Coordinates of C-alpha atoms (C1' of nucleotides) and ligand atoms in Angstrom, one line a residue:
Chain A
M1 CA 11.5 -14.5 -4.2
E2 CA 10.9 -11.8 -6.5
K3 CA 11.4 -13.1 -9.7
H4 CA 8.6 -15.6 -8.9
E5 CA 6.1 -13.0 -8.6
I6 CA 6.6 -11.6 -11.4
K7 CA 6.8 -14.4 -13.9
K8 CA 3.5 -15.1 -11.7
A9 CA 1.9 -11.8 -12.7
G10 CA 2.7 -12.5 -16.5
L11 CA 5.7 -10.3 -16.9
K12 CA 9.1 -10.5 -18.3
V13 CA 11.7 -10.6 -15.6
T14 CA 13.7 -7.8 -15.7
L15 CA 15.7 -6.0 -13.6
P16 CA 13.6 -2.8 -13.4
R17 CA 11.0 -4.7 -12.6
V18 CA 14.0 -6.9 -9.4
K19 CA 14.8 -4.1 -8.4
I20 CA 11.8 -1.8 -7.4
L21 CA 9.8 -5.5 -6.1
S22 CA 12.9 -5.5 -4.4
L23 CA 13.1 -2.0 -2.4
L24 CA 9.1 -2.3 -1.9
E25 CA 10.1 -6.0 -0.1
K26 CA 13.4 -4.4 2.1
H27 CA 12.0 -1.0 2.7
G28 CA 7.9 -2.1 3.2
G29 CA 6.6 2.2 4.0
H30 CA 4.6 4.1 1.6
L31 CA 7.0 5.5 -1.1
S32 CA 6.4 7.5 -4.3
A33 CA 7.4 7.3 -7.7
E34 CA 9.8 9.8 -7.3
D35 CA 11.4 7.7 -4.3
V36 CA 11.7 4.5 -5.5
Y37 CA 13.1 6.2 -8.0
K38 CA 15.8 8.3 -5.4
L39 CA 16.3 5.4 -3.5
L40 CA 16.7 3.1 -6.3
L41 CA 19.9 5.4 -7.9
G42 CA 21.1 5.8 -4.3
E43 CA 21.8 2.7 -4.6
G44 CA 23.6 2.6 -7.5
E45 CA 21.2 1.7 -10.2
E46 CA 20.9 2.4 -13.4
I47 CA 17.4 3.4 -13.6
G48 CA 15.0 5.8 -15.8
L49 CA 12.0 7.7 -13.6
A50 CA 9.2 6.0 -16.6
T51 CA 10.8 3.0 -16.0
V52 CA 9.6 3.6 -12.1
Y53 CA 5.9 4.7 -13.1
R54 CA 5.3 2.5 -15.3
V55 CA 6.2 -0.8 -13.6
L56 CA 4.6 0.6 -10.6
T57 CA 1.3 0.8 -12.5
Q58 CA 2.0 -2.2 -13.8
F59 CA 2.4 -4.1 -10.5
Q60 CA -1.2 -1.9 -9.3
T61 CA -2.7 -3.6 -13.0
A62 CA -1.0 -6.9 -12.0
G63 CA -2.3 -6.9 -8.4
L64 CA 1.2 -7.0 -6.9
V65 CA 1.1 -3.3 -5.4
V66 CA -1.9 -0.9 -3.8
R67 CA -1.6 2.8 -5.4
H68 CA -2.7 5.5 -3.2
N69 CA -3.7 8.9 -4.1
F70 CA -3.0 10.9 -0.7
E71 CA -3.0 14.7 0.3
G72 CA -0.5 16.7 -1.6
G73 CA 1.0 16.0 -4.9
Q74 CA 1.9 12.7 -5.3
S75 CA 0.9 8.9 -5.4
V76 CA 2.5 6.4 -2.9
F77 CA 2.4 2.7 -3.6
E78 CA 3.5 -0.2 -1.0
L79 CA 3.6 -3.7 -1.4
D80 CA -0.1 -5.7 -1.4
H81 CA 0.0 -8.4 1.0
G82 CA -4.4 -8.8 -0.1
D83 CA -5.3 -7.4 3.7
H84 CA -6.8 -4.0 3.1
H85 CA -6.4 -1.5 5.4
D86 CA -6.9 2.6 4.9
H87 CA -4.6 5.0 6.3
L88 CA -3.8 7.2 9.9
V89 CA -1.9 9.9 8.4
C90 CA 0.2 12.6 9.9
L91 CA 0.0 16.3 8.3
R92 CA 3.0 17.5 10.4
C93 CA 5.8 14.3 9.6
G94 CA 3.9 11.9 7.1
R95 CA 4.1 8.9 9.2
V96 CA 1.4 6.9 8.2
E97 CA -0.6 3.9 10.4
E98 CA -2.3 1.2 9.6
F99 CA -5.4 0.1 10.6
V100 CA -8.6 -1.5 9.6
D101 CA -11.9 -2.0 10.8
D102 CA -14.8 -4.6 10.4
T103 CA -17.4 -2.2 12.0
I104 CA -16.6 0.3 9.3
E105 CA -16.1 -2.4 6.2
N106 CA -19.3 -3.6 6.6
R107 CA -21.1 0.0 7.3
Q108 CA -19.8 1.0 3.7
Q109 CA -21.5 -2.2 2.0
A110 CA -24.6 -1.1 3.6
I111 CA -24.5 2.6 2.6
A112 CA -23.7 1.5 -1.3
D113 CA -26.9 -1.1 -1.7
R114 CA -28.7 1.8 -0.2
H115 CA -27.3 3.8 -2.7
G116 CA -27.7 1.2 -5.5
F117 CA -24.0 1.8 -5.5
T118 CA -21.5 -1.6 -6.4
I119 CA -18.5 -1.2 -4.4
K120 CA -15.3 -1.9 -6.7
D121 CA -12.9 0.5 -4.1
H122 CA -12.7 2.8 -1.7
A123 CA -10.4 4.6 0.6
L124 CA -10.5 5.7 3.8
V125 CA -7.5 8.6 4.9
I126 CA -7.2 10.4 8.3
Y127 CA -5.0 13.1 8.8
G128 CA -4.2 14.5 11.4
Y129 CA -1.0 14.5 14.4
C130 CA 0.5 11.3 15.3
G131 CA 2.0 10.8 18.6
D132 CA 5.3 12.7 18.6
P133 CA 5.3 15.8 20.6
N134 CA 7.2 17.7 17.6
C135 CA 4.0 16.7 15.7
Q136 CA 2.1 17.7 18.5
K137 CA 2.2 21.2 19.7
D138 CA -0.1 23.3 18.2
D139 CA 1.7 26.7 17.4
Chain B
M1 CA -25.6 37.2 -0.3
E2 CA -23.1 36.8 -1.9
K3 CA -21.0 40.2 -0.7
H4 CA -22.1 39.3 2.7
E5 CA -20.2 35.9 3.1
I6 CA -16.4 37.2 1.1
K7 CA -16.3 40.1 3.3
K8 CA -17.3 38.1 6.5
A9 CA -14.5 36.2 5.4
G10 CA -12.5 39.0 5.4
L11 CA -11.6 39.6 1.5
K12 CA -12.2 42.0 -1.0
V13 CA -15.7 42.2 -2.4
T14 CA -14.7 41.0 -5.9
L15 CA -16.4 40.4 -9.4
P16 CA -14.7 36.9 -9.7
R17 CA -15.5 35.8 -5.9
V18 CA -18.9 37.3 -6.4
K19 CA -19.0 35.1 -9.5
I20 CA -17.6 32.4 -8.1
L21 CA -19.4 31.6 -4.9
S22 CA -22.8 32.2 -6.9
L23 CA -22.0 29.9 -9.4
L24 CA -21.1 27.2 -6.7
E25 CA -24.3 28.0 -5.1
K26 CA -26.7 27.8 -8.3
H27 CA -24.4 24.8 -9.0
G28 CA -24.6 22.9 -5.8
G29 CA -22.9 19.9 -7.2
H30 CA -18.5 18.9 -7.4
L31 CA -16.9 21.2 -9.0
S32 CA -13.3 21.1 -10.8
A33 CA -11.5 24.5 -10.8
E34 CA -11.1 24.2 -14.6
D35 CA -15.7 23.9 -14.6
V36 CA -15.8 26.3 -12.5
Y37 CA -13.6 29.1 -15.3
K38 CA -15.5 27.0 -18.3
L39 CA -18.5 27.6 -16.9
L40 CA -18.3 31.1 -16.3
L41 CA -16.7 32.0 -19.8
G42 CA -19.6 30.3 -20.6
E43 CA -21.7 32.8 -18.9
G44 CA -19.9 35.7 -20.8
E45 CA -17.5 36.4 -17.8
E46 CA -14.0 37.7 -17.8
I47 CA -11.8 35.5 -15.5
G48 CA -8.6 33.8 -16.0
L49 CA -7.9 30.1 -14.9
A50 CA -5.2 31.5 -12.4
T51 CA -7.8 33.7 -10.6
V52 CA -10.3 30.8 -10.4
Y53 CA -7.4 28.0 -8.7
R54 CA -6.3 31.4 -6.5
V55 CA -10.4 32.7 -5.4
L56 CA -11.5 28.6 -4.2
T57 CA -8.1 28.1 -2.2
Q58 CA -9.1 31.7 -0.6
F59 CA -12.3 30.4 0.3
Q60 CA -11.2 26.7 1.2
T61 CA -9.3 28.9 3.9
A62 CA -12.2 30.9 4.5
G63 CA -14.4 28.6 5.7
L64 CA -16.3 28.8 2.7
V65 CA -15.9 25.6 0.8
V66 CA -14.5 22.2 0.7
R67 CA -11.8 20.5 -1.4
H68 CA -12.3 17.0 -2.2
N69 CA -9.2 15.1 -4.1
F70 CA -10.9 12.6 -5.8
E71 CA -8.8 9.6 -8.1
G72 CA -7.8 11.2 -10.8
G73 CA -6.6 14.5 -11.8
Q74 CA -9.0 17.5 -11.3
S75 CA -9.2 17.7 -7.0
V76 CA -12.6 19.3 -7.0
F77 CA -14.9 22.1 -4.9
E78 CA -18.8 21.9 -3.2
L79 CA -19.9 25.0 -0.7
D80 CA -19.4 24.4 3.1
H81 CA -22.5 24.2 4.5
G82 CA -20.9 22.9 7.4
D83 CA -22.4 19.6 7.0
H84 CA -19.6 16.9 6.6
H85 CA -19.9 13.9 4.5
D86 CA -18.3 11.7 2.3
H87 CA -18.7 10.9 -1.3
L88 CA -19.8 7.4 -3.6
V89 CA -17.9 7.8 -6.2
C90 CA -19.8 6.2 -9.6
L91 CA -15.9 5.2 -12.0
R92 CA -17.9 4.7 -15.1
C93 CA -20.3 8.4 -15.2
G94 CA -19.1 10.7 -12.5
R95 CA -22.1 11.2 -10.6
V96 CA -20.8 11.8 -7.2
E97 CA -23.7 10.8 -4.2
E98 CA -23.1 12.2 -0.1
F99 CA -23.7 10.0 3.0
V100 CA -22.8 10.9 6.5
D101 CA -22.9 7.8 8.9
D102 CA -22.0 8.5 12.2
T103 CA -21.2 5.2 13.2
I104 CA -18.5 5.8 10.9
E105 CA -17.5 9.1 12.5
N106 CA -17.8 7.6 15.9
R107 CA -15.2 4.8 15.0
Q108 CA -12.9 6.7 13.0
Q109 CA -12.8 9.2 16.4
A110 CA -12.1 5.6 18.4
I111 CA -9.2 4.6 16.4
A112 CA -7.7 7.8 16.3
D113 CA -7.4 7.5 19.9
R114 CA -5.7 4.0 19.9
H115 CA -3.1 5.2 17.4
G116 CA -2.3 8.8 19.5
F117 CA -3.3 10.9 16.8
T118 CA -5.5 14.3 16.6
I119 CA -7.6 14.0 14.1
K120 CA -7.7 17.3 11.7
D121 CA -9.3 16.1 8.8
H122 CA -10.5 12.2 7.0
A123 CA -12.0 11.4 3.4
L124 CA -13.3 8.4 2.8
V125 CA -14.4 8.2 -0.6
I126 CA -16.1 4.0 -2.4
Y127 CA -15.6 4.3 -5.6
G128 CA -18.0 1.6 -7.8
Y129 CA -20.5 1.8 -10.3
C130 CA -23.9 3.3 -10.2
G131 CA -27.0 2.9 -9.8
D132 CA -27.5 3.7 -13.8
P133 CA -28.7 0.3 -15.8
N134 CA -25.0 2.5 -18.3
C135 CA -23.0 2.1 -15.5
Q136 CA -23.8 -1.3 -14.0
K137 CA -23.3 -3.5 -17.2
D138 CA -20.0 -5.3 -17.0
D139 CA -17.5 -5.3 -19.7
Chain C
dT1 C1' -11.9 61.9 -4.6
dT2 C1' -7.8 59.8 -3.8
dA3 C1' -4.5 56.9 -2.3
dT4 C1' -2.8 52.7 -1.0
dA5 C1' -3.4 48.1 -0.9
dA6 C1' -4.9 44.2 -2.5
dA7 C1' -7.1 41.1 -7.1
dT8 C1' -6.8 40.3 -11.2
dG9 C1' -5.4 38.2 -15.6
dA10 C1' -2.3 36.3 -19.0
dG11 C1' 1.3 33.6 -19.4
dA12 C1' 5.7 31.9 -17.1
dA13 C1' 7.1 28.5 -14.4
dT14 C1' 6.2 24.3 -11.2
dA15 C1' 5.4 19.4 -10.4
dT16 C1' 3.0 15.1 -11.3
dT17 C1' 2.9 11.9 -14.8
dT18 C1' 2.0 10.2 -19.1
dA19 C1' 3.1 9.3 -23.9
dT20 C1' 7.0 8.0 -28.1
dC21 C1' 10.2 5.9 -30.1
dA22 C1' 15.1 4.4 -31.2
dT23 C1' 17.5 1.2 -29.0
dT24 C1' 18.3 -2.9 -25.7
dA25 C1' 16.4 -7.3 -23.0
dT26 C1' 14.0 -11.5 -22.3
dC27 C1' 12.9 -16.1 -23.6
dA28 C1' 10.5 -19.1 -26.3
dT29 C1' 12.7 -21.7 -29.6
dA30 C1' 15.9 -24.0 -33.2
Chain D
dT1 C1' 23.9 -21.9 -26.9
dA2 C1' 22.2 -19.0 -30.5
dT3 C1' 18.5 -16.6 -33.3
dG4 C1' 14.9 -13.6 -33.9
dA5 C1' 10.4 -12.2 -32.9
dT6 C1' 9.1 -9.5 -29.7
dA7 C1' 8.8 -7.2 -25.0
dA8 C1' 11.0 -3.4 -22.0
dT9 C1' 14.3 -0.1 -20.9
dG10 C1' 15.3 5.2 -21.0
dA11 C1' 15.9 10.4 -23.0
dT12 C1' 13.2 13.2 -23.5
dA13 C1' 8.9 15.0 -24.6
dA14 C1' 4.4 16.1 -23.9
dA15 C1' 0.7 16.4 -21.5
dT16 C1' -2.2 18.0 -17.0
dA17 C1' -2.1 19.9 -13.0
dT18 C1' -2.2 24.1 -9.9
dT19 C1' 0.7 27.4 -8.6
dC20 C1' 3.8 31.9 -9.2
dT21 C1' 5.5 36.6 -11.5
dC22 C1' 4.7 40.8 -12.1
dA23 C1' 1.8 45.0 -14.9
dT24 C1' -2.4 46.8 -15.2
dT25 C1' -6.9 47.1 -12.9
dT26 C1' -9.7 47.2 -9.1
dA27 C1' -12.3 47.6 -4.1
dT28 C1' -12.1 50.6 -0.6
dA29 C1' -11.4 53.4 3.7
dA30 C1' -10.3 58.5 4.4
Ligands
LIG201 ZN1 -11.5 -0.1 4.0
LIG202 ZN1 -0.8 1.5 4.3
LIG203 ZN1 -17.1 11.5 7.4
LIG204 ZN1 -20.1 16.6 -1.2

DNA sequence: TTATAAATGAGAATATTTATCATTATCATA
DNA sequence: TATGATAATGATAAATATTCTCATTTATAA
């Protein structure tokens, strides 16, 4: 239940927080702050955009969600299920697919070691055209 | 010579374009549009920020520079020497180091194939703390 | 040299995100 | 359950990054 997760994160259980977390759980995908805002408005909820940004950032700090900075404007957020993954993003339709590759993950560690870096995070995004015929046709 | 590269790119050879390209060649590193703007102002050049953005975007389109969207606000630009590479970014001092790993590059292609994606581009950024003692100490 | 088309620079406009602050809601305690 | 200290909210302003507009200047080919 959302309330428990929010409490566990050390945050007060408020209506906006419950609504945002529920939406992320229901939707599943990768949503921008504005997406979340508009979807909640569409559901008849009263919420402010500033609150959405604030809460998403708090959820990120608490480890409930991850933020991704794909190309093009807005950050997107998704629930953090603890399973790190990287992304394929379609430049035509915006579809996002997820993947993990242990070989890549391991190579990154080796590279960081060689450069004397301590890894805190990483982001691998493959941009391209997804399998949809409309996205594959070149113009 | 810069003039030739600009002409080759199908762009008129103008003072701002030559200055920006020279700066990128001289500096070598990863500069934001604002960095470029301020460095040129510091050299006594008269140039507008809008022109810097415009020209960098044109250079990117022409394949003279690459744009990277690291975490935290501004895009950064570097000369495109045709040698693709990915980046290590220090979260403390901002240092940027470059690397290429053929294994990672190949794995990406395999992943895209499996998902039916046609790769157009990709970005791999490893964030962490670089070797500098000031950056390694945790607080 | 001149005409034409393109480029520039200043500032307005847009887009995304964060900060401010008066009001409201939460929740531990009584 | 009522209360009050404290934290959260939402409207709006502000900050940040980038793009657009347009009058003026500049490049280049004839
Ligand atoms: Zn990964
Ligand atoms: Zn994902
Ligand atoms: Zn790469
Ligand atoms: Zn680089």
